[in-house]
mmCIF file of C-alpha atoms in Angstrom:
data_model
loop_
_atom_site.group_PDB
_atom_site.id
_atom_site.type_symbol
_atom_site.label_atom_id
_atom_site.label_comp_id
_atom_site.label_asym_id
_atom_site.label_seq_id
_atom_site.Cartn_x
_atom_site.Cartn_y
_atom_site.Cartn_z
ATOM 1 C CA UNK Z 222 0.000 0.000 0.000
ATOM 2 C CA UNK Z 223 1.555 3.285 -1.099
ATOM 3 C CA UNK Z 224 -0.570 5.572 1.084
ATOM 4 C CA UNK Z 225 1.378 4.963 4.284
ATOM 5 C CA UNK Z 226 4.886 5.882 3.059
ATOM 6 C CA UNK Z 227 3.569 8.870 1.126
ATOM 7 C CA UNK Z 228 1.634 10.161 4.147
ATOM 8 C CA UNK Z 229 4.600 9.549 6.454
ATOM 9 C CA UNK Z 230 6.834 11.542 4.117
ATOM 10 C CA UNK Z 231 4.227 14.314 4.058
ATOM 11 C CA UNK Z 232 4.137 14.373 7.855
ATOM 12 C CA UNK Z 233 7.931 14.592 8.014
ATOM 13 C CA UNK Z 234 7.948 17.427 5.473
ATOM 14 C CA UNK Z 235 5.276 19.335 7.406
ATOM 15 C CA UNK Z 236 7.194 18.897 10.644
ATOM 16 C CA UNK Z 237 10.379 20.169 8.997
ATOM 17 C CA UNK Z 238 8.542 23.201 7.561
ATOM 18 C CA UNK Z 239 7.082 24.005 10.981
ATOM 19 C CA UNK Z 240 10.444 23.619 12.735
ATOM 20 C CA UNK Z 241 12.233 25.781 10.171
ATOM 21 C CA UNK Z 242 9.610 28.498 10.525
ATOM 22 C CA UNK Z 243 9.880 28.431 14.316
ATOM 23 C CA UNK Z 244 13.670 28.626 14.057
ATOM 24 C CA UNK Z 245 13.480 31.631 11.723
ATOM 25 C CA UNK Z 246 11.089 33.358 14.126
ATOM 26 C CA UNK Z 247 13.386 32.660 17.081
ATOM 27 C CA UNK Z 248 16.333 34.150 15.196
ATOM 28 C CA UNK Z 249 14.507 37.332 14.137
ATOM 29 C CA UNK Z 250 11.155 37.598 15.982
ATOM 30 C CA UNK Z 251 9.812 40.667 14.196
ATOM 31 C CA UNK Z 252 10.928 39.878 10.631
ATOM 32 C CA UNK Z 253 8.028 38.501 8.571
ATOM 33 C CA UNK Z 254 6.060 37.393 11.614
ATOM 34 C CA UNK Z 255 2.799 37.216 9.661
ATOM 35 C CA UNK Z 256 4.373 35.093 6.912
ATOM 36 C CA UNK Z 257 5.873 32.725 9.455
ATOM 37 C CA UNK Z 258 2.522 32.315 11.214
ATOM 38 C CA UNK Z 259 0.897 31.468 7.892
ATOM 39 C CA UNK Z 260 3.688 28.955 7.185
ATOM 40 C CA UNK Z 261 3.159 27.281 10.557
ATOM 41 C CA UNK Z 262 -0.610 27.090 10.080
ATOM 42 C CA UNK Z 263 -0.112 25.537 6.629
ATOM 43 C CA UNK Z 264 2.413 23.049 8.040
ATOM 44 C CA UNK Z 265 0.019 22.128 10.861
ATOM 45 C CA UNK Z 266 -2.815 21.595 8.387
ATOM 46 C CA UNK Z 267 -0.616 19.490 6.101
ATOM 47 C CA UNK Z 268 0.495 17.364 9.056
ATOM 48 C CA UNK Z 269 -3.110 16.820 10.161
ATOM 49 C CA UNK Z 270 -4.214 15.883 6.640
ATOM 50 C CA UNK Z 271 -1.404 13.345 6.291
ATOM 51 C CA UNK Z 272 -2.162 11.922 9.740
ATOM 52 C CA UNK Z 273 -5.779 11.436 8.621
ATOM 53 C CA UNK Z 274 -4.521 9.525 5.562
ATOM 54 C CA UNK Z 275 -2.453 7.251 7.831
ATOM 55 C CA UNK Z 276 -5.464 6.607 10.077
ATOM 56 C CA UNK Z 277 -7.739 5.882 7.116
ATOM 57 C CA UNK Z 278 -5.194 3.512 5.566
ATOM 58 C CA UNK Z 279 -4.851 1.740 8.918
ATOM 59 C CA UNK Z 280 -8.632 1.436 9.240
ATOM 60 C CA UNK Z 281 -8.909 0.079 5.702
ATOM 61 C CA UNK Z 282 -6.199 -2.492 6.371
ATOM 62 C CA UNK Z 283 -8.003 -3.569 9.539
ATOM 63 C CA UNK Z 284 -11.270 -4.012 7.649
ATOM 64 C CA UNK Z 285 -9.526 -6.027 4.957
ATOM 65 C CA UNK Z 286 -7.899 -8.293 7.548
ATOM 66 C CA UNK Z 287 -11.249 -8.756 9.273
ATOM 67 C CA UNK Z 288 -12.805 -9.779 5.952
ATOM 68 C CA UNK Z 289 -10.060 -12.313 5.294
ATOM 69 C CA UNK Z 290 -10.184 -13.827 8.800
#
């Protein structure tokens, strides 16, 4: 199933984007604060969407295993 590795990579990318944005804000708190907040909100949303894909893929696998049992 390709959904799990793709979603995991998406979660890792979102986490990296969020961390980089937080680091930039810590280095220069008043430079582009609004842009960094938008970046963090987008990263949070991307992470949540990919986590939902992982949960759905896990649920689908469980249903398939239940059908085969």
